[in-house]
GROMACS .gro file of C-alpha atoms in nm:
model
  214
    1UNK     CA    1   1.005   9.943  -7.714
    2UNK     CA    2   1.068   9.983  -7.285
    3UNK     CA    3   1.412  10.093  -7.254
    4UNK     CA    4   1.387  10.230  -6.875
    5UNK     CA    5   1.596   9.982  -6.614
    6UNK     CA    6   1.283  10.000  -6.340
    7UNK     CA    7   1.059   9.891  -6.657
    8UNK     CA    8   1.269   9.585  -6.743
    9UNK     CA    9   1.292   9.488  -6.337
   10UNK     CA   10   0.945   9.484  -6.319
   11UNK     CA   11   0.941   9.208  -6.618
   12UNK     CA   12   1.228   9.044  -6.417
   13UNK     CA   13   1.038   9.019  -6.157
   14UNK     CA   14   0.695   8.942  -6.279
   15UNK     CA   15   0.532   8.974  -5.979
   16UNK     CA   16   0.540   9.324  -5.786
   17UNK     CA   17   0.412   9.260  -5.460
   18UNK     CA   18   0.160   9.531  -5.352
   19UNK     CA   19   0.258   9.667  -4.967
   20UNK     CA   20   0.027   9.861  -4.686
   21UNK     CA   21   0.240   9.954  -4.454
   22UNK     CA   22   0.047  10.126  -4.110
   23UNK     CA   23   0.363  10.089  -3.933
   24UNK     CA   24   0.716  10.160  -4.014
   25UNK     CA   25   0.910   9.954  -3.787
   26UNK     CA   26   0.761   9.676  -4.019
   27UNK     CA   27   0.929   9.803  -4.328
   28UNK     CA   28   1.247   9.684  -4.336
   29UNK     CA   29   1.143   9.322  -4.206
   30UNK     CA   30   0.873   9.252  -4.517
   31UNK     CA   31   1.143   9.449  -4.714
   32UNK     CA   32   1.367   9.125  -4.669
   33UNK     CA   33   1.148   8.914  -4.669
   34UNK     CA   34   1.029   8.983  -5.005
   35UNK     CA   35   1.402   8.993  -5.098
   36UNK     CA   36   1.460   8.641  -4.951
   37UNK     CA   37   1.101   8.473  -5.095
   38UNK     CA   38   1.276   8.610  -5.492
   39UNK     CA   39   1.027   8.897  -5.521
   40UNK     CA   40   1.250   9.213  -5.472
   41UNK     CA   41   1.041   9.464  -5.550
   42UNK     CA   42   0.772   9.629  -5.330
   43UNK     CA   43   0.477   9.920  -5.382
   44UNK     CA   44   0.390  10.111  -5.130
   45UNK     CA   45   0.085  10.243  -5.143
   46UNK     CA   46   0.042  10.640  -5.034
   47UNK     CA   47  -0.334  10.549  -4.835
   48UNK     CA   48  -0.125  10.573  -4.464
   49UNK     CA   49   0.058  10.823  -4.303
   50UNK     CA   50   0.355  10.506  -4.235
   51UNK     CA   51   0.463  10.517  -4.640
   52UNK     CA   52   0.678  10.774  -4.694
   53UNK     CA   53   0.903  10.679  -4.349
   54UNK     CA   54   0.841  10.283  -4.468
   55UNK     CA   55   0.975  10.366  -4.827
   56UNK     CA   56   1.272  10.586  -4.680
   57UNK     CA   57   1.349  10.296  -4.484
   58UNK     CA   58   1.315  10.038  -4.728
   59UNK     CA   59   1.572  10.169  -4.927
   60UNK     CA   60   1.843  10.285  -4.638
   61UNK     CA   61   1.847   9.857  -4.530
   62UNK     CA   62   1.722   9.697  -4.826
   63UNK     CA   63   1.957   9.786  -5.070
   64UNK     CA   64   1.861   9.422  -5.313
   65UNK     CA   65   1.472   9.586  -5.346
   66UNK     CA   66   1.284   9.793  -5.550
   67UNK     CA   67   1.091  10.033  -5.404
   68UNK     CA   68   0.807  10.242  -5.512
   69UNK     CA   69   0.536  10.463  -5.409
   70UNK     CA   70   0.135  10.329  -5.488
   71UNK     CA   71  -0.180  10.564  -5.486
   72UNK     CA   72   0.032  10.825  -5.551
   73UNK     CA   73  -0.283  11.102  -5.658
   74UNK     CA   74  -0.124  11.461  -5.654
   75UNK     CA   75   0.285  11.609  -5.727
   76UNK     CA   76   0.296  11.641  -5.416
   77UNK     CA   77   0.291  11.280  -5.318
   78UNK     CA   78   0.551  11.260  -5.626
   79UNK     CA   79   0.791  11.483  -5.435
   80UNK     CA   80   0.717  11.317  -5.052
   81UNK     CA   81   0.809  11.002  -5.258
   82UNK     CA   82   1.077  11.085  -5.435
   83UNK     CA   83   1.203  11.229  -5.139
   84UNK     CA   84   1.212  10.882  -4.933
   85UNK     CA   85   1.348  10.749  -5.218
   86UNK     CA   86   1.087  10.594  -5.449
   87UNK     CA   87   1.219  10.450  -5.785
   88UNK     CA   88   0.876  10.460  -5.938
   89UNK     CA   89   0.558  10.571  -5.920
   90UNK     CA   90   0.188  10.460  -5.942
   91UNK     CA   91  -0.082  10.578  -5.946
   92UNK     CA   92  -0.454  10.403  -5.993
   93UNK     CA   93  -0.559  10.649  -6.245
   94UNK     CA   94  -0.416  10.898  -6.495
   95UNK     CA   95  -0.391  11.178  -6.381
   96UNK     CA   96  -0.156  11.365  -6.648
   97UNK     CA   97  -0.075  11.668  -6.464
   98UNK     CA   98   0.090  11.395  -6.230
   99UNK     CA   99   0.213  11.164  -6.531
  100UNK     CA  100   0.357  11.534  -6.683
  101UNK     CA  101   0.542  11.567  -6.405
  102UNK     CA  102   0.714  11.282  -6.306
  103UNK     CA  103   0.852  11.253  -6.711
  104UNK     CA  104   0.988  11.562  -6.564
  105UNK     CA  105   1.079  11.435  -6.278
  106UNK     CA  106   1.268  11.127  -6.488
  107UNK     CA  107   1.114  10.915  -6.272
  108UNK     CA  108   0.919  10.582  -6.368
  109UNK     CA  109   0.493  10.630  -6.430
  110UNK     CA  110   0.236  10.350  -6.439
  111UNK     CA  111  -0.031  10.488  -6.447
  112UNK     CA  112  -0.422  10.341  -6.422
  113UNK     CA  113  -0.577  10.244  -6.709
  114UNK     CA  114  -0.940  10.121  -6.780
  115UNK     CA  115  -1.038  10.195  -7.086
  116UNK     CA  116  -0.884  10.288  -7.455
  117UNK     CA  117  -0.945  10.702  -7.381
  118UNK     CA  118  -0.704  10.634  -7.066
  119UNK     CA  119  -0.460  10.485  -7.328
  120UNK     CA  120  -0.468  10.645  -7.556
  121UNK     CA  121  -0.400  10.970  -7.358
  122UNK     CA  122  -0.128  10.740  -7.209
  123UNK     CA  123   0.057  10.736  -7.549
  124UNK     CA  124   0.011  11.053  -7.626
  125UNK     CA  125   0.224  11.139  -7.250
  126UNK     CA  126   0.518  10.942  -7.421
  127UNK     CA  127   0.423  10.615  -7.239
  128UNK     CA  128   0.422  10.239  -7.282
  129UNK     CA  129   0.373  10.081  -7.026
  130UNK     CA  130   0.049  10.144  -6.840
  131UNK     CA  131  -0.100   9.943  -6.488
  132UNK     CA  132  -0.456   9.808  -6.590
  133UNK     CA  133  -0.674   9.871  -6.293
  134UNK     CA  134  -0.885   9.726  -6.166
  135UNK     CA  135  -0.789   9.467  -6.361
  136UNK     CA  136  -1.060   9.197  -6.259
  137UNK     CA  137  -1.431   9.407  -6.228
  138UNK     CA  138  -1.299   9.645  -6.565
  139UNK     CA  139  -1.259   9.305  -6.783
  140UNK     CA  140  -0.972   9.099  -6.676
  141UNK     CA  141  -0.753   8.915  -6.941
  142UNK     CA  142  -1.003   9.001  -7.225
  143UNK     CA  143  -1.049   9.350  -7.160
  144UNK     CA  144  -0.660   9.343  -7.131
  145UNK     CA  145  -0.647   9.180  -7.468
  146UNK     CA  146  -0.913   9.360  -7.643
  147UNK     CA  147  -0.703   9.666  -7.596
  148UNK     CA  148  -0.322   9.565  -7.687
  149UNK     CA  149  -0.532   9.500  -8.037
  150UNK     CA  150  -0.535   9.859  -8.132
  151UNK     CA  151  -0.259   9.948  -7.839
  152UNK     CA  152  -0.023   9.667  -7.974
  153UNK     CA  153   0.317   9.930  -7.890
  154UNK     CA  154   0.151   9.921  -7.520
  155UNK     CA  155   0.217   9.691  -7.181
  156UNK     CA  156   0.044   9.651  -6.916
  157UNK     CA  157   0.070   9.590  -6.567
  158UNK     CA  158  -0.260   9.465  -6.430
  159UNK     CA  159  -0.335   9.498  -6.066
  160UNK     CA  160  -0.654   9.410  -5.866
  161UNK     CA  161  -0.834   9.136  -5.809
  162UNK     CA  162  -0.503   8.887  -5.924
  163UNK     CA  163  -0.334   8.624  -5.698
  164UNK     CA  164  -0.226   8.288  -5.744
  165UNK     CA  165  -0.563   8.135  -5.904
  166UNK     CA  166  -0.536   8.349  -6.151
  167UNK     CA  167  -0.213   8.491  -6.233
  168UNK     CA  168  -0.098   8.249  -6.509
  169UNK     CA  169  -0.403   8.459  -6.669
  170UNK     CA  170  -0.278   8.672  -6.787
  171UNK     CA  171   0.149   8.637  -6.750
  172UNK     CA  172   0.102   8.414  -6.999
  173UNK     CA  173   0.047   8.671  -7.229
  174UNK     CA  174   0.311   8.866  -7.392
  175UNK     CA  175   0.110   9.238  -7.350
  176UNK     CA  176   0.177   9.202  -6.987
  177UNK     CA  177   0.526   9.316  -6.831
  178UNK     CA  178   0.443   9.232  -6.542
  179UNK     CA  179   0.143   9.151  -6.260
  180UNK     CA  180   0.048   9.382  -5.943
  181UNK     CA  181  -0.069   9.197  -5.626
  182UNK     CA  182  -0.078   9.156  -5.294
  183UNK     CA  183  -0.182   8.817  -5.175
  184UNK     CA  184   0.182   8.718  -5.029
  185UNK     CA  185   0.185   9.046  -4.794
  186UNK     CA  186  -0.196   9.012  -4.682
  187UNK     CA  187  -0.231   9.284  -4.370
  188UNK     CA  188  -0.300   9.065  -4.122
  189UNK     CA  189   0.067   8.864  -4.225
  190UNK     CA  190   0.196   9.221  -4.177
  191UNK     CA  191   0.062   9.351  -3.924
  192UNK     CA  192   0.154   9.000  -3.710
  193UNK     CA  193   0.477   8.977  -3.768
  194UNK     CA  194   0.476   8.664  -4.011
  195UNK     CA  195   0.669   8.727  -4.235
  196UNK     CA  196   0.863   8.398  -4.321
  197UNK     CA  197   0.540   8.259  -4.429
  198UNK     CA  198   0.514   8.581  -4.628
  199UNK     CA  199   0.917   8.508  -4.768
  200UNK     CA  200   0.758   8.150  -4.826
  201UNK     CA  201   0.381   8.202  -5.009
  202UNK     CA  202   0.672   8.503  -5.180
  203UNK     CA  203   0.871   8.173  -5.308
  204UNK     CA  204   0.551   7.955  -5.373
  205UNK     CA  205   0.441   8.235  -5.656
  206UNK     CA  206   0.773   8.248  -5.770
  207UNK     CA  207   0.724   7.911  -5.846
  208UNK     CA  208   0.427   7.999  -5.999
  209UNK     CA  209   0.613   8.215  -6.236
  210UNK     CA  210   0.858   8.052  -6.308
  211UNK     CA  211   0.616   7.758  -6.395
  212UNK     CA  212   0.430   8.003  -6.649
  213UNK     CA  213   0.676   8.130  -6.820
  214UNK     CA  214   0.882   7.780  -6.882
   0.00000   0.00000   0.00000
């Protein structure tokens, strides 16, 4: 079973916001909006040049925020993320070298898996939590249920196409650790500085989560 405290926090929070930041100035106000909205976590994707500095700023100014790096594709990016203070690593696919490096560094890693072969490889590396990506295009909750039958020891973090409309389909299932999503942190809201709106969207998502979990 999951022993890592970061992954336990994933389950407690339930919805992990997947964030794309183009400007580091938005990092701290976004982090505060997430905390105030009841979703104190951010997977900051390494798709932009501002990712590393954004993670560092969030870690410094938002002590209650769980901050990690997403879209990590290489050991070099792992090093950059850890240097910035990232508390977890997420990747879109399963790169054994990257996963092994994270394990060696002692940082929680959830690689993207979409097939039985991917999950087998992750399990062989010692993982008991994987990201299911891209969730909706790869078959959604039906596919996860099919995978969970032989891999009953695994927990899944579906990301990709998750929204307020379908998150209940995932979160009500016991093999789901949490979901990843960006509907409450859309790029245009961040760029326009609408952090109050982001906070409200987070609160709305938390309310829905609480209804699902009872």
